[in-house]
CSV table of C-alpha atoms in Angstrom, one decimal:
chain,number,residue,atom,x,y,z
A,1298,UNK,CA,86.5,97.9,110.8
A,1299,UNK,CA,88.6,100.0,113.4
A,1300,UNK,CA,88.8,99.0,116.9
A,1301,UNK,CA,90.1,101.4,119.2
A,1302,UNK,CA,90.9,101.0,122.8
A,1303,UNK,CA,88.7,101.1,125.5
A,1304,UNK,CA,89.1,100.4,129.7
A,1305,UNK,CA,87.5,97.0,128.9
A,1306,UNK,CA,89.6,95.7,125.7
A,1307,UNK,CA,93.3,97.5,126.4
A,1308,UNK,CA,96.1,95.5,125.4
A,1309,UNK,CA,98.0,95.0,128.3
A,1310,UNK,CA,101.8,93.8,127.9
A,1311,UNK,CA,102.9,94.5,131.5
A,1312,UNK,CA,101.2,96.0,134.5
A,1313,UNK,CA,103.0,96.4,138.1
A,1314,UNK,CA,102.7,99.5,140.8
A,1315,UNK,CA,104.9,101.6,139.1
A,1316,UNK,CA,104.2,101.3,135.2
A,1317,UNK,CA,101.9,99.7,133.0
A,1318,UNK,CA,102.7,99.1,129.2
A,1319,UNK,CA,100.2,98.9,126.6
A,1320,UNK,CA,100.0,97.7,123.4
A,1321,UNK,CA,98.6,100.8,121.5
A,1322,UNK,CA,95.8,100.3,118.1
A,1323,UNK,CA,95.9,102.7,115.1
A,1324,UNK,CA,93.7,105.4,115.9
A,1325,UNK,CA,94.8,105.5,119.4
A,1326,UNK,CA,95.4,109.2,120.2
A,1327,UNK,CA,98.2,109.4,123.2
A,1328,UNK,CA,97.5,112.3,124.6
A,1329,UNK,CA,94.8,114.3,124.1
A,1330,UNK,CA,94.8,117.5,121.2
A,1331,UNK,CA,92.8,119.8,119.4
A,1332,UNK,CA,90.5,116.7,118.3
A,1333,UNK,CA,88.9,116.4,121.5
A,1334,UNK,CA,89.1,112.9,121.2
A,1335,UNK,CA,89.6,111.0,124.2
A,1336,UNK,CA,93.5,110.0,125.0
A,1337,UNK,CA,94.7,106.5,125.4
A,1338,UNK,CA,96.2,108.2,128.9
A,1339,UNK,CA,92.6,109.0,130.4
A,1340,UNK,CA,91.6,105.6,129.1
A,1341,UNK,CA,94.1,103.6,130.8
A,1342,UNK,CA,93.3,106.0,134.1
A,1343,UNK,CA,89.7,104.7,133.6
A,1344,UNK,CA,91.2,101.2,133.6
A,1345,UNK,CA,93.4,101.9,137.0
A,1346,UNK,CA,90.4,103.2,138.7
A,1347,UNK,CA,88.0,100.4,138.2
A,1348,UNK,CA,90.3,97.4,138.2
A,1349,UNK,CA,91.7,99.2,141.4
A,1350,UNK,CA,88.9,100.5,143.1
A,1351,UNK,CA,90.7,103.9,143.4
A,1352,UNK,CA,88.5,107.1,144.8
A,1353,UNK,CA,89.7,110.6,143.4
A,1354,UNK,CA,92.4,111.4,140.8
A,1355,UNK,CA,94.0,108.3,139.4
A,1356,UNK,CA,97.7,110.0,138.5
A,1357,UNK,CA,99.2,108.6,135.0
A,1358,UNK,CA,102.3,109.9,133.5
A,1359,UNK,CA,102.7,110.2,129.9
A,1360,UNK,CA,106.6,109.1,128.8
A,1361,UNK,CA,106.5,109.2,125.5
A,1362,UNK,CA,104.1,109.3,122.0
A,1363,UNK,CA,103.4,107.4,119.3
A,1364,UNK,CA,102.0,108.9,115.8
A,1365,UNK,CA,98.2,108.6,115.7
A,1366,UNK,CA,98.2,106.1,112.7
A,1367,UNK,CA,100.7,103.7,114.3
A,1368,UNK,CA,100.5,101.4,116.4
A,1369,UNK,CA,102.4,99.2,119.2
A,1370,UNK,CA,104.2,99.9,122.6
A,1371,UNK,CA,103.6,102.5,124.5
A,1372,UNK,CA,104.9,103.0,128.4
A,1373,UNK,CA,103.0,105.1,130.9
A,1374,UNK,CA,104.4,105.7,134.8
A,1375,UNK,CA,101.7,105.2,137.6
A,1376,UNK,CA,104.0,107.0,139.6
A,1377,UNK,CA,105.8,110.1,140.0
A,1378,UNK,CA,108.9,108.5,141.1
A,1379,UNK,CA,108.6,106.5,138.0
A,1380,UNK,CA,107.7,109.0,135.7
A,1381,UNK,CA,110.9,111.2,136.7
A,1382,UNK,CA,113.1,107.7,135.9
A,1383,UNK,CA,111.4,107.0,132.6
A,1384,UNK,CA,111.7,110.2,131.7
A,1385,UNK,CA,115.6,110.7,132.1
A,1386,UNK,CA,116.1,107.1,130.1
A,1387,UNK,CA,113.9,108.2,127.3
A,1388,UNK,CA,115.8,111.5,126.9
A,1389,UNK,CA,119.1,109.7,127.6
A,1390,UNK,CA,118.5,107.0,125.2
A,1391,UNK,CA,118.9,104.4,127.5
A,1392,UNK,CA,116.2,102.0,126.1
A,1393,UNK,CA,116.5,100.2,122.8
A,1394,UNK,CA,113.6,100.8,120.3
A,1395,UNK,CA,112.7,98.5,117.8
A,1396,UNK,CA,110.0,99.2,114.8
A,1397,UNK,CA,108.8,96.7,112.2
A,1398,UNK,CA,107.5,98.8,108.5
A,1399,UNK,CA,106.0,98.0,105.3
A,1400,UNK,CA,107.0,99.6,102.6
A,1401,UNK,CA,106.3,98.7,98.4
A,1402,UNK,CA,109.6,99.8,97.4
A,1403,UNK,CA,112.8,98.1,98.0
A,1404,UNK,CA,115.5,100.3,99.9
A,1405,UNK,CA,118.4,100.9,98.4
A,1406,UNK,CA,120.1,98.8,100.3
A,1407,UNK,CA,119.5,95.6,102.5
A,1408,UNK,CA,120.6,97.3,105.4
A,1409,UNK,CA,122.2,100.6,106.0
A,1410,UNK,CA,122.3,103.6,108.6
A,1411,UNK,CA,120.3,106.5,107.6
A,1412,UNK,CA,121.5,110.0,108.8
A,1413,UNK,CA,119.9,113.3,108.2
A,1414,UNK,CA,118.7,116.6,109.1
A,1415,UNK,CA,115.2,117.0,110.1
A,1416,UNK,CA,112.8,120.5,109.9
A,1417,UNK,CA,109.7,120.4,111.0
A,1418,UNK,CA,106.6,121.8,109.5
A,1419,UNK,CA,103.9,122.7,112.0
A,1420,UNK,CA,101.1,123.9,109.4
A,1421,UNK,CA,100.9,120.5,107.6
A,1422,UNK,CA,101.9,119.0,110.7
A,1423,UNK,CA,104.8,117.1,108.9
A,1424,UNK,CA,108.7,116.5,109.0
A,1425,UNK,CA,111.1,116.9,106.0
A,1426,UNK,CA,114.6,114.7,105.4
A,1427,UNK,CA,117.2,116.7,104.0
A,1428,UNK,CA,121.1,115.2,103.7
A,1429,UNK,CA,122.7,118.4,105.0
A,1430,UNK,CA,122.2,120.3,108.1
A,1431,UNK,CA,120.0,123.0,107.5
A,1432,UNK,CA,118.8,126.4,109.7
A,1433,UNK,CA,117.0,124.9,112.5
A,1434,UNK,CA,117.3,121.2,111.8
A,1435,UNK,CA,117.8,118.3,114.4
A,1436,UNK,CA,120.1,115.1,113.6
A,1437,UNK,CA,118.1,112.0,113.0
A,1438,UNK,CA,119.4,108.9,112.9
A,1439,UNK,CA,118.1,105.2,112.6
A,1440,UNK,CA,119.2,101.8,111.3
A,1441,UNK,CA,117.0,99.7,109.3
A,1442,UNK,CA,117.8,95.7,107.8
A,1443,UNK,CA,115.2,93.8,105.2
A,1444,UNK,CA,113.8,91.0,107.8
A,1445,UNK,CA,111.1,90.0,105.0
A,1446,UNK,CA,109.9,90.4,101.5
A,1447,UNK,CA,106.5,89.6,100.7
A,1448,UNK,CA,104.7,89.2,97.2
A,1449,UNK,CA,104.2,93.5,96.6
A,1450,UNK,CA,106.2,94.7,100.5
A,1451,UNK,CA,109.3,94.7,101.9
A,1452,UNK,CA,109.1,94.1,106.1
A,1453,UNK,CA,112.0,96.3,107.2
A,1454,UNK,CA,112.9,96.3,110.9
A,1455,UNK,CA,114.2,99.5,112.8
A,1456,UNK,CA,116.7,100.6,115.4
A,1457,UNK,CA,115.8,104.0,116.3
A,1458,UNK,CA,119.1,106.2,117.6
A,1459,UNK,CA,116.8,109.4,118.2
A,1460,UNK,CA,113.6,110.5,118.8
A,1461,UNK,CA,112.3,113.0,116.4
A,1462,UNK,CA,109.1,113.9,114.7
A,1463,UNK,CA,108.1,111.6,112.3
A,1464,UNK,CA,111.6,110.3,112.1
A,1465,UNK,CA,111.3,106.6,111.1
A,1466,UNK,CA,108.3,108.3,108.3
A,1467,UNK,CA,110.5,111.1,107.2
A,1468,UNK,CA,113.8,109.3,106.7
A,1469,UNK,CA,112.2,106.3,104.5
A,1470,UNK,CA,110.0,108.4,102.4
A,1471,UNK,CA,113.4,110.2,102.2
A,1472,UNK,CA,115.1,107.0,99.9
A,1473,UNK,CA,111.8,106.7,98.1
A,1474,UNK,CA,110.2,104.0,100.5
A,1475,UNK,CA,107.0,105.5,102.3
A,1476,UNK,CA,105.3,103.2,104.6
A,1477,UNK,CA,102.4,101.5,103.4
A,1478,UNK,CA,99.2,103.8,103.6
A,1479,UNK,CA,101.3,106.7,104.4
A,1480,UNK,CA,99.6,109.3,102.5
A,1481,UNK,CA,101.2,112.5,104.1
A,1482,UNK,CA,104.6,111.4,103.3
A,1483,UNK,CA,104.5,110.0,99.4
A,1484,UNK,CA,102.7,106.5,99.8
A,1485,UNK,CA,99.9,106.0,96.8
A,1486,UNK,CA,96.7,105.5,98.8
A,1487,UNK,CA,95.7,104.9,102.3
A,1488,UNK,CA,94.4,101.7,104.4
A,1489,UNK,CA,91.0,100.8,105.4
A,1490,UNK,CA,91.9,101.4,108.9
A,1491,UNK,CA,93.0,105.1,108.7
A,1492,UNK,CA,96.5,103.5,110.0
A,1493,UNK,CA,99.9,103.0,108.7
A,1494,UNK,CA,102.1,100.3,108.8
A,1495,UNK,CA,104.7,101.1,111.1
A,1496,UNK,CA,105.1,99.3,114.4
A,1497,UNK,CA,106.6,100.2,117.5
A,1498,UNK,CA,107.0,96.0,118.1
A,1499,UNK,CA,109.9,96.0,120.9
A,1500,UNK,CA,111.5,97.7,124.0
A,1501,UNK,CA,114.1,97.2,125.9
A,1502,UNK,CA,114.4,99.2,129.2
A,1503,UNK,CA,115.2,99.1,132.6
A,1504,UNK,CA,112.6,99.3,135.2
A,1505,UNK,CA,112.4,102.5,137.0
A,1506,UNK,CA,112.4,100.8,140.7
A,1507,UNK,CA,113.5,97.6,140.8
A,1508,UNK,CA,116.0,98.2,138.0
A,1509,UNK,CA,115.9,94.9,136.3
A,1510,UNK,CA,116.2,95.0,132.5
A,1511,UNK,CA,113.3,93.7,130.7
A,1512,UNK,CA,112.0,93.3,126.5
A,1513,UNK,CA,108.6,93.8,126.1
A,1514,UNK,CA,107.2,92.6,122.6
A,1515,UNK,CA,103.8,93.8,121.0
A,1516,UNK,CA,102.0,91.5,118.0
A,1517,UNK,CA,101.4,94.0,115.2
A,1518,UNK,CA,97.5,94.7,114.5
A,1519,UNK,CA,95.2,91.9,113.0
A,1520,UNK,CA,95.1,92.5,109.2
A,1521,UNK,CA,96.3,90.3,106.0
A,1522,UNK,CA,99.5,92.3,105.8
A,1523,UNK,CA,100.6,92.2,109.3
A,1524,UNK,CA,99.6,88.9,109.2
A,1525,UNK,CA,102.3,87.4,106.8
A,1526,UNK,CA,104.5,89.1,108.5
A,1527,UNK,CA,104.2,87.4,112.1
């Protein structure tokens, strides 16, 4: 059965006056869409306001997404001077983004540096790998290592270099290993839970105010796969 978040069960990974961190569930929608469904952001607002007692408008700054179906860490600014911060590191690259996924295949290699050329396509709502640069393609670039084999999935673990749509989803499905219930980019039938198995399980960064350097680390969701793995 899917849980998804709520004021009352958020999984909290760090909480100060200038950021809170949360531990996002599959499902989890980051910022609100066409869906309607309500956004892990207003949620976490709802959480400020009661734990907080705050009248009015809580503020909340959104830094960065994760993919509906994934799951994992996800950093929001409570306040503007920290938002403005966040948001220069993100775009500068100055964290360090690690991803745990579960893929049948093996990849090609044990580890290896994937580089290519992404397109996006906004109709199917999907990104495409291609080895060349193309007309209107943005470099992507990540580096992946087998951490764990189980009895029918390889665990490979991420560095992410940049930050594009779909990246980690495109590039594997790119050397013929989708992630596991990945149905929109080649994997051979979907999980119980809606989800994927791709993990946004560490990230290093720099607070935005006090400027010490901190890892946070988020426990992949509760299911017999992620289970072995932990």
């Amino acid at each position: 059965m899917k849980i998804l978040s709520t004021k009352d069960n958020l999984q909290i990974l760090h909480e100060d006056n200038h950021i809170i961190v949360i531990n996002k569930r599959v499902g989890d929608i980051v910022q609100g869409d066409q869906t309607g469904d309500k956004p892990l952001s207003e949620i976490v607002k709802e959480y400020i306001k009661d734990k907080y007692n705050k009248p009015g408008e809580v503020f909340l700054g959104v830094v960065h997404r994760l993919d509906r179906p994934t799951s994992g860490i996800v950093v929001f600014a409570r306040t503007s001077k920290a938002l403005t911060r966040l948001n220069e590191m993100f775009s500068q690259r100055e964290t360090q983004k690690t991803y745990w996924a579960v893929v049948k295949n093996a990849p090609p290699k044990t580890q290896d540096s994937l580089v290519h050329f992404l397109t996006r396509n906004p109709k199917n709502n999907t990104s495409k790998a291609h080895i060349k640069e193309v007309p209107g393609s943005k470099k992507a670039h990540l580096d992946y290592k087998i951490i764990r084999q189980l009895d029918s999935y390889f665990v490979l673990e991420i560095q992410l270099h940049t930050g594009r749509h779909h990246q980690i989803r495109a590039q594997l499905a790119a050397i013929g290993c989708p992630i596991k219930g990945d149905l929109k980019y080649g994997f051979d039938r979907s999980n119980p839970d809606g989800g994927i198995h791709l993990h946004a399980r560490q990230l290093i960064l720099t607070h935005p105010v006090s400027k010490v350097e901190f890892t946070l680390k988020a426990t992949p969701p509760n299911n017999p796969v992620w289970d072995a793995v932990s």
